XYZ file of C-alpha atoms in Angstrom:
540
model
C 103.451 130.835 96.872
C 106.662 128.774 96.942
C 107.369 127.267 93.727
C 108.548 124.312 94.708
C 104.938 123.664 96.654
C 103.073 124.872 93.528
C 105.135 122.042 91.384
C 104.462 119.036 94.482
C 100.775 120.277 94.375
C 100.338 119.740 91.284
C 101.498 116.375 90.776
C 99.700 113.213 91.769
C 100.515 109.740 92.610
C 99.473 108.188 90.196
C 101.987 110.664 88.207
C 104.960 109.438 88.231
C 106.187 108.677 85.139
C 106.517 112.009 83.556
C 110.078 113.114 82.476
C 112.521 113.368 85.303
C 114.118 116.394 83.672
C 112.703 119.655 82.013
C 112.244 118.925 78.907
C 113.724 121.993 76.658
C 111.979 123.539 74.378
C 114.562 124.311 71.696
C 113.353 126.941 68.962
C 116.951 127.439 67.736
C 117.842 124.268 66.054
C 116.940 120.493 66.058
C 113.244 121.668 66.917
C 113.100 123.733 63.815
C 114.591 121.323 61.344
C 112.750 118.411 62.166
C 110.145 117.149 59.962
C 106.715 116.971 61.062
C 106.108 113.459 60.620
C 109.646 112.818 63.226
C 107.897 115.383 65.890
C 104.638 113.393 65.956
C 106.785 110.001 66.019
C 108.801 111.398 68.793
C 105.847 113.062 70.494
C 103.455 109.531 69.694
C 106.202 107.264 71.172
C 105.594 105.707 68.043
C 109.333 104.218 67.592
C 109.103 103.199 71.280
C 105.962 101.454 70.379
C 107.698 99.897 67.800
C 110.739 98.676 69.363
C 108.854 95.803 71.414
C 107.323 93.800 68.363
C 110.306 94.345 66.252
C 112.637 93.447 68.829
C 110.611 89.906 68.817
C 110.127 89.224 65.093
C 113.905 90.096 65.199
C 114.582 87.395 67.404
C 111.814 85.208 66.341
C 113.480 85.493 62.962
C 117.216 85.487 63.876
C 117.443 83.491 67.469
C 118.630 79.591 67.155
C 118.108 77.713 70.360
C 117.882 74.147 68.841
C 115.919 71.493 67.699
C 112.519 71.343 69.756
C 112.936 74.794 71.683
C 110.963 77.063 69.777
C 108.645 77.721 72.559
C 111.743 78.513 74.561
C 112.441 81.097 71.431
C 109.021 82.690 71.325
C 109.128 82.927 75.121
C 112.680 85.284 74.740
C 110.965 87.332 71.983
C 108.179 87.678 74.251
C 109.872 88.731 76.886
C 112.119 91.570 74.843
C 109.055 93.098 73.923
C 107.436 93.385 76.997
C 110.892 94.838 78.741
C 111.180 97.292 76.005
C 107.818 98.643 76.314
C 108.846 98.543 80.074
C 111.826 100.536 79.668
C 110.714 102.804 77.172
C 107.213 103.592 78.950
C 106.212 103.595 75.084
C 102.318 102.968 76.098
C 100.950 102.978 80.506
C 103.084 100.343 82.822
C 100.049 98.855 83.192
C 98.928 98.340 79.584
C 102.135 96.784 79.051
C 101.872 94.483 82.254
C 98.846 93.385 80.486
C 100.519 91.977 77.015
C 101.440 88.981 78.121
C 97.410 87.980 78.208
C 97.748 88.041 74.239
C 101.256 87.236 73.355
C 101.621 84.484 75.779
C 98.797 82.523 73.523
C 99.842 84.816 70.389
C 103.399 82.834 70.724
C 102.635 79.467 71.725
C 104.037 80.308 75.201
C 100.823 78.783 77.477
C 97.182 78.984 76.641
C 95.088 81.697 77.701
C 93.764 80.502 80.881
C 97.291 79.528 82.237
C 97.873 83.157 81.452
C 95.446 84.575 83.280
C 95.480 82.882 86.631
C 98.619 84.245 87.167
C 96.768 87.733 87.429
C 95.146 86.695 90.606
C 96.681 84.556 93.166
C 96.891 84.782 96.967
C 100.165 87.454 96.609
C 98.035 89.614 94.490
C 95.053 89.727 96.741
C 97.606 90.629 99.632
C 98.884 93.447 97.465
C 95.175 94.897 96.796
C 93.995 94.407 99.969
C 97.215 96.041 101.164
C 96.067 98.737 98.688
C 92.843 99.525 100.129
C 94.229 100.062 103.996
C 96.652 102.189 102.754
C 93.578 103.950 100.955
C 91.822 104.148 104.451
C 94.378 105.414 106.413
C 95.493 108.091 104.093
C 91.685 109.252 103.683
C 91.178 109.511 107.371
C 94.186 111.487 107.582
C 96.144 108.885 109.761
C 99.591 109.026 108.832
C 99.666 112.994 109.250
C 98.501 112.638 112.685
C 101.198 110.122 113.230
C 103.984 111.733 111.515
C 103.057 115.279 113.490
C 102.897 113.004 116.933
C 106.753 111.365 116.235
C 107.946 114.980 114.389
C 106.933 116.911 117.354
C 108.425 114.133 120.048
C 112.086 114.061 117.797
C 111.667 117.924 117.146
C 113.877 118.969 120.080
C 113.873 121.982 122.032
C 115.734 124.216 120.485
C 115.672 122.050 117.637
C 117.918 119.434 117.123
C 118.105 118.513 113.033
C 119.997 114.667 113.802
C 116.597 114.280 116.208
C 114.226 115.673 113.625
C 115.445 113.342 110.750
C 114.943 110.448 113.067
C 111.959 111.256 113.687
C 110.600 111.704 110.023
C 112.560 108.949 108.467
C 111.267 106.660 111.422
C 108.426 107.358 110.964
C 108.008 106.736 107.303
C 109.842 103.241 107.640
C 107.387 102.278 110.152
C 104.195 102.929 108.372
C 106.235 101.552 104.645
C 106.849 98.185 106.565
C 102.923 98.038 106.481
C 101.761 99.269 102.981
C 103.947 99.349 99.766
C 106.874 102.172 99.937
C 104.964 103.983 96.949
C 102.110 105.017 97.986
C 104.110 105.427 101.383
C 106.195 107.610 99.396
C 103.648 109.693 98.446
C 101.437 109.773 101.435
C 105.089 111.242 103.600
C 106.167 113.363 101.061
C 103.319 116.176 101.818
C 104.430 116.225 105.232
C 107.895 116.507 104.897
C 107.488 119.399 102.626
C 104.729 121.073 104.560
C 107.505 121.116 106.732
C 110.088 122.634 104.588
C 107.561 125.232 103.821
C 107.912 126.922 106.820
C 111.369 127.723 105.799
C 111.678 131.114 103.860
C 110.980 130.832 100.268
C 114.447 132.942 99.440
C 116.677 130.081 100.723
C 118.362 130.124 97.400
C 120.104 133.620 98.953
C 124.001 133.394 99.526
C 123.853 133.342 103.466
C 125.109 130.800 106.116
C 121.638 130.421 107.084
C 120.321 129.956 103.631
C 122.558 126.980 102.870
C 121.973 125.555 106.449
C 118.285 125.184 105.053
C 118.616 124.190 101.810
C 120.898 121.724 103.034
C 118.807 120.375 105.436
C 115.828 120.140 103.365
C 117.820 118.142 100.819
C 118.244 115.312 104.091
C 114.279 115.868 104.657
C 113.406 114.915 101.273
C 116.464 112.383 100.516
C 115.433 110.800 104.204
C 111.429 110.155 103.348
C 112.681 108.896 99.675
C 115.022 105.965 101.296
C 113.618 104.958 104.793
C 110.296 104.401 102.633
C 112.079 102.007 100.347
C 113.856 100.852 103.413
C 110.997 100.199 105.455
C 109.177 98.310 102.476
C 112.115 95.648 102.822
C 111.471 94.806 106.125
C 108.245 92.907 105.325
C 106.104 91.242 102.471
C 103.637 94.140 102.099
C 106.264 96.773 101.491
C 107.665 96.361 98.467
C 106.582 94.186 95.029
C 110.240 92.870 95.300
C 109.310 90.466 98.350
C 106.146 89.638 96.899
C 107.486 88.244 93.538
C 109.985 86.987 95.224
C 107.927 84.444 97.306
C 105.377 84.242 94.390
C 108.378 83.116 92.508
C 109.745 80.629 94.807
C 106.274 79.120 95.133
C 106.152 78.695 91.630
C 109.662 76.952 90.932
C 109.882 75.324 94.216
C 106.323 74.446 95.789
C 107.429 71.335 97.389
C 109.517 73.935 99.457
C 108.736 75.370 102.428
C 106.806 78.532 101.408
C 107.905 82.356 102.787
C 105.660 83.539 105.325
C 105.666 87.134 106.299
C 106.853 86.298 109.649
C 109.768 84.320 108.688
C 110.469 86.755 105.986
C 110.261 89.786 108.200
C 112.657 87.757 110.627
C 115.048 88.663 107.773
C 114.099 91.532 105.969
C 113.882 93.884 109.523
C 117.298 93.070 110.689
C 118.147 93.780 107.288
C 116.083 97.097 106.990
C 117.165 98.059 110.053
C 120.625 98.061 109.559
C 120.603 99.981 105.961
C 118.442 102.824 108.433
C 121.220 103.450 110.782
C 123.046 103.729 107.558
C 120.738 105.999 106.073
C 120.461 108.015 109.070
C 124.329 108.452 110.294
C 124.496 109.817 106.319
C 121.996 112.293 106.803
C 123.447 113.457 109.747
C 127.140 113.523 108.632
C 126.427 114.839 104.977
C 124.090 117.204 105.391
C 123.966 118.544 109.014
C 126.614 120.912 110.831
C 127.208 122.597 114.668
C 124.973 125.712 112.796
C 122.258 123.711 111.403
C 119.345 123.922 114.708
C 120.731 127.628 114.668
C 119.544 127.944 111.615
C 116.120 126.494 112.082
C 115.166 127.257 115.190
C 114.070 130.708 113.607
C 111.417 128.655 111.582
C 110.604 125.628 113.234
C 109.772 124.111 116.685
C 107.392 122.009 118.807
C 104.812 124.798 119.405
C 104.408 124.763 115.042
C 104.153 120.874 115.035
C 101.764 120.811 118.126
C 99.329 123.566 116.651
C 99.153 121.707 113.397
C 98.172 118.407 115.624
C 95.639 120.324 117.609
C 93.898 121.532 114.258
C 93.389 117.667 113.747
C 91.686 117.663 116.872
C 90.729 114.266 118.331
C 91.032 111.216 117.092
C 87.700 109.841 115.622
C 85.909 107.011 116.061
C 86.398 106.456 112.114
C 90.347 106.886 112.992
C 90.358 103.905 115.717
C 88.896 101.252 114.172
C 90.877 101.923 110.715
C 93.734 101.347 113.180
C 92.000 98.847 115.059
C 91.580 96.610 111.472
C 94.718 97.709 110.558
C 96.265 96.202 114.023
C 94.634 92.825 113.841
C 95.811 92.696 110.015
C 99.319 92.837 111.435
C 98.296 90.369 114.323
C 96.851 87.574 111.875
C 99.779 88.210 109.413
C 102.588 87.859 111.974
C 100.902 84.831 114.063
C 99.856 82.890 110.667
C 102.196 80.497 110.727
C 104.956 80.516 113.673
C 107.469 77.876 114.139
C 107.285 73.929 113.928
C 105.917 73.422 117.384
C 103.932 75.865 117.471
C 102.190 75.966 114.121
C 100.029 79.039 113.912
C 96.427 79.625 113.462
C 97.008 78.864 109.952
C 96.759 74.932 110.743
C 93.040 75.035 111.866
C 92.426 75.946 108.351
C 94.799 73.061 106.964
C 97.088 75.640 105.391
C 94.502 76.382 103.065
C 94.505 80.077 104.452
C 97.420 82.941 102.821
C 98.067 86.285 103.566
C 96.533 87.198 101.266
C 93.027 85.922 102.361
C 93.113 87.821 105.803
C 94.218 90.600 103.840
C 91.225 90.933 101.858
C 89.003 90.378 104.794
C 90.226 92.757 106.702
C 89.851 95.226 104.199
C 86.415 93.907 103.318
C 85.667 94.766 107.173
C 86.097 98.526 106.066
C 83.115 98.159 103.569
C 81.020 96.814 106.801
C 81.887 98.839 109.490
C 79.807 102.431 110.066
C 82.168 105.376 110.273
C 80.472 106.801 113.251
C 78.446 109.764 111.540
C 74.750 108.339 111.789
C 73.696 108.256 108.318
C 74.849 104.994 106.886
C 78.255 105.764 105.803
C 81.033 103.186 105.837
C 84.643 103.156 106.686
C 84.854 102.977 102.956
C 83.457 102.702 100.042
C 84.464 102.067 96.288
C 84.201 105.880 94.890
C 87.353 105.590 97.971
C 89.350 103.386 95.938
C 89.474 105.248 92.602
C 93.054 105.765 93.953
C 94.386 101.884 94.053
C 97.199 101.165 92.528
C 96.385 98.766 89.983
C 99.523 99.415 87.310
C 101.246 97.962 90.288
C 98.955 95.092 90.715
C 99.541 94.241 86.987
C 102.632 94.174 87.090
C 103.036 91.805 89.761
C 100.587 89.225 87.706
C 102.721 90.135 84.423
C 105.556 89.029 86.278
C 104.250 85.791 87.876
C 102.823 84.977 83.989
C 106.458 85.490 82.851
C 107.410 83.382 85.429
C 105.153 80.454 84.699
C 106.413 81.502 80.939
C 110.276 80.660 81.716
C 109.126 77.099 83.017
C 106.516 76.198 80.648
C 108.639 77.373 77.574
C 111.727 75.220 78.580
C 113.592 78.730 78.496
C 115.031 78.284 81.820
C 116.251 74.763 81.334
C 118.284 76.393 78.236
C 119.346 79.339 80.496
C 120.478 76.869 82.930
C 122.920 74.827 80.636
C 124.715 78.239 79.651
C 125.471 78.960 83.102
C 126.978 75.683 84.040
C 130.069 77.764 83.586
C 129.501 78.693 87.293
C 129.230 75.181 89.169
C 132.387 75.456 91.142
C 132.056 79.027 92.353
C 131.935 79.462 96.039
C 128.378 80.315 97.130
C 128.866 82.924 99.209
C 130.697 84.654 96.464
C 128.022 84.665 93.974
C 125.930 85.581 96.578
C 126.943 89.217 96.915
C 127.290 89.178 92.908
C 123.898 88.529 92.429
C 122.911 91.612 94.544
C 125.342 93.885 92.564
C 123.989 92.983 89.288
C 120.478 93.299 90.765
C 121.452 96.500 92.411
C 122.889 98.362 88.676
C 119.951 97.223 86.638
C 117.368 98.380 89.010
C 118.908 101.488 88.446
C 117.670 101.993 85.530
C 114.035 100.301 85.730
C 111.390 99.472 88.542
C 112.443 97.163 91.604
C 109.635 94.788 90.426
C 110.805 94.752 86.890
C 114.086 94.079 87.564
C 113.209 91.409 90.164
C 110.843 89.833 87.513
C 113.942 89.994 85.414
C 116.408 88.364 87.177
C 114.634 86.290 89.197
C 114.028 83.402 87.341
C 117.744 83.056 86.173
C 118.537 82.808 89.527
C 116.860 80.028 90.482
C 117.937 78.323 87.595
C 121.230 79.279 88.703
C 121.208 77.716 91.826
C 119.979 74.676 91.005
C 122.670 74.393 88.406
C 125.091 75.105 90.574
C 123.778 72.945 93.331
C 122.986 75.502 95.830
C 120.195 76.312 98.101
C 118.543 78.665 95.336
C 117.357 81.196 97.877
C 121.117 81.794 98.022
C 121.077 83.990 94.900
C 116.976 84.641 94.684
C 117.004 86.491 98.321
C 119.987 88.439 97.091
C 118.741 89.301 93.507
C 115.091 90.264 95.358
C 117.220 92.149 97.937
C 119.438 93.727 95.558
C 116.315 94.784 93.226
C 115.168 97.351 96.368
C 118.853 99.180 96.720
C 117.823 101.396 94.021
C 119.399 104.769 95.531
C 121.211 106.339 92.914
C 118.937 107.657 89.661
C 115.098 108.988 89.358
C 114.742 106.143 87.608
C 115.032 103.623 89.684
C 111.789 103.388 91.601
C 108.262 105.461 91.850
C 109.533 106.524 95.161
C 112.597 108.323 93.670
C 110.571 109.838 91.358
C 108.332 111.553 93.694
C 111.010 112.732 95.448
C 112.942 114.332 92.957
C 109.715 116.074 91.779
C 109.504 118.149 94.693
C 112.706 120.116 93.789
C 114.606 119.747 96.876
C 116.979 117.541 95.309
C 119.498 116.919 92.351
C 120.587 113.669 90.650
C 123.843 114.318 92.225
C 122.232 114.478 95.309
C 120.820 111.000 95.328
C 124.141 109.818 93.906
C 126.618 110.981 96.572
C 123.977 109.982 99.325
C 122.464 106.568 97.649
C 126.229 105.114 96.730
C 127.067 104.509 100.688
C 123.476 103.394 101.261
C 124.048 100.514 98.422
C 127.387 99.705 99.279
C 126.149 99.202 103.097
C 123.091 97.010 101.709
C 125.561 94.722 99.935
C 127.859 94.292 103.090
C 124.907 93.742 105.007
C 123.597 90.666 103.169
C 126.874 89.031 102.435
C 126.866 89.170 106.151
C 123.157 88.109 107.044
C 122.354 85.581 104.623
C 124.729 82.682 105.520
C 123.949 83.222 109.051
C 120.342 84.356 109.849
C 119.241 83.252 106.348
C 120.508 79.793 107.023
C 118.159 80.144 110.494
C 115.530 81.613 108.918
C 115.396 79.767 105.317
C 117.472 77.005 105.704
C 119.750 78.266 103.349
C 122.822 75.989 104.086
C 120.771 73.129 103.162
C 120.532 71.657 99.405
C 116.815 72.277 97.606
């Protein structure tokens, strides 16, 4: 058995925060000399688990913010401890999404209940309900039936690798636009690698051929990783970026007009769509030659990729009316809420109707509807959903709470005086700034932690410096998802790397052009289809 498919077996999605790098089991040295009490510290996570509530007596002790702002104090010690725990992954990203629920009251930040509603608002119920499609479709064995259907029409004939990439990195930003690019992540990468199993499991030998394949399968792997987080930008349900992002401009700004996931997606796919001719003209150049389909052809072709679809056999009647729920979920999202004179169907319900309520009715549909086999089985059921993501779903409610934290602390007021530095700076140029500081600290934490992060100072920003906010919170949101370069930076990355296929070095040299293409492309959009779109050139 190929290694590399042992190692991808045996991982699971909900794995992926184990080390990114082999962790070396040293008997010469270090190991040896260490006491025992330092090896069960280090192997506890004890001093991780430590760092968070020293970090906030430190400040709690130590920070001077003036007369009247100890809330505003509490709220940054607060908010160091969480991040820590965040960073260090000293206990589960989900136990430490959960902290706020005692520390916020702990610290005199906002009483319990305040807390908690921020755990369950109409963004997290389109997240969950996003959740349990994704669920559906990956137990009925959906997106391998599509990904075989596009593989096999991009395949070529002999094979043609630019097609084939095209093909699987289409089709992995189309079905990531629809459910959030991690689990995407993880429901593509199983195909792409069932692919690259066909290939000969000596392709570490010194031929032509050899590198031709290893090559190539680097571009497989790299291409599922980025069109996934790609595809998530294009819309609301793709990413927890976009989500906290509108969450958080809801919460700041609710007088504004809200972001729906059609006018977002008006945005976002342009945007998306650009950074995926990127992605793919990289692929091609970097890691495809004249010799490459030569080299394949030997291993893989249309008759492989149709064989594997015919041992799917039909579709089922289970199959079309997941996509059939799934379809009109896309149809009620996009036609929601349309343009000025033509409203939406949202207005028969007074506006009183989110995403996230079609969302979860839709999904509730799956509990309802018979599967087809005769004996009282349902689309779905709970022992299903075992599976759902909920680490994420905490984390977006930790990050609304800290949210509602900044503001009801008086934190951001004092954040906003510091930056006053920045009043006369052209727009546009802190614009592309914002993304790039985004863009290197999501490098080095989640895209939803780093938009919680930054988030929040933005806005502040812009109102400070008398600017339509979304100015700098699209950008920071934006710049949050370009998170191309490390293992670190996202789930997505992680599962990639895990496969194998690919080095660090390998997502640098292909994830640099990516991000510098992402920031051109903003700079560019947002002062002309963002003003369209959001009404950015007009003050909040």
């Amino acid at each position: 058995m190929d290694p590399r498919r042992s190692h991808w077996e045996s991982s699971s999605s909900e794995d992926v925060t184990r080390p990114l790098l082999p962790l070396h089991d040293d008997d010469g040295g270090g190991e040896r000399s260490c006491s025992p009490l330092i090896k069960s510290l280090r192997a506890n996570k004890y001093l991780a688990i430590a760092a968070g509530p020293l970090a906030a007596a430190l400040i709690c002790a130590a920070a001077d913010l003036g007369a009247g702002h100890a809330a505003a104090r509490n709220m940054l010690a607060v908010l160091a401890w969480v991040f820590l725990w965040w960073l260090t992954d000293a206990v589960p990203l989900a136990v430490a999404s959960m902290a706020p629920l005692f520390l916020f009251p702990l610290f005199g930040v906002s009483s319990s209940d305040a807390v908690a509603k921020a755990y369950m608002d109409d963004v997290i119920s389109l997240v969950l309900g996003s959740f349990i499609l994704a669920l559906a479709i990956e137990h009925y064995n959906i997106h391998r039936r599509l990904a075989l259907n596009i593989t096999s029409l991009f395949c070529g004939d002999p094979v043609k690798p630019p097609l084939m990439l095209l093909g699987i990195c289409g089709t992995t930003m189309f079905i990531s636009m629809w459910i959030h690019n991690t689990p995407c992540t993880v429901m593509m990468m199983p195909v792409a690698t069932g692919i690259l199993q066909r290939f000969p499991g000596d392709a570490g030998g010194g031929g032509d051929d050899a590198r031709e394949v290893r090559r190539f399968s680097k571009a497989v792997v790299l291409g599922v990783v980025y069109a996934s987080a790609i595809g998530g930008m294009a819309t609301l349900t793709g990413t927890g970026a976009n989500i906290i992002l509108v969450g958080m401009w809801s919460t700041y700004f609710p007088e504004q007009e809200p972001i729906t996931f059609s006018s977002w997606m008006s945005f976002g796919f342009p945007m998306a769509l650009i950074l995926f001719v990127a992605l793919w003209a990289t692929l091609c150049l970097m890691y495809c030659s004249k010799n490459t389909g030569r080299a394949l052809s030997a291993y893989l072709d249309r008759t492989h990729l149709r064989r594997e679809l015919s041992l799917l056999g039909p579709m089922a009647f289970a199959e079309k009316m997941v996509l059939a729920v799934f379809g009109g979920l896309i149809v009620l999202w996009m036609t929601r809420s349309l343009t000025d004179d033509i409203p939406g169907w949202s207005v028969l319900f007074h506006g009183d109707v989110g995403d996230g309520t079609v969302t979860i009715m839709m999904a509730t549909l799956l509990f309802i509807i018979p599967s087809g086999k005769g004996d009282g089985e349902k689309l779905m059921d709970w022992g299903k959903c075992r599976k759902l993501q909920w680490n994420i779903i905490l984390l977006l409610g930790a990050g609304f709470a800290i949210a509602d934290g900044f503001r009801a602390s008086g934190l951001t007021d004092i954040l906003s005086e510091g930056l006053g530095f920045l009043r006369g700076a052209p727009a546009l140029l802190i614009a592309p700034v914002a993304c790039v500081f985004s863009g290197v600290i999501t490098e080095f934490t989640s895209d939803d932690a780093t938009t919680t992060l930054v988030l929040p100072l933005l806005a502040e920003l812009g109102k400070t410096i008398g600017v339509n906010p979304l100015l700098l919170m699209v950008p920071g949101a934006v710049g949050a998802q370009l998170s191309y370069l490390l293992p670190t930076g996202s789930p997505g990355n992680v599962v990639g790397f895990s496969t194998g296929y690919i080095t660090i070095k390998d997502m640098v040299i292909t994830g640099m052009p990516l991000k510098v293409v992402g920031v051109a492309a903003l700079t560019i959009l947002l002062p002309t289809l963002g003003s369209v779109v959001f009404g950015t050139d007009q003050k909040v």
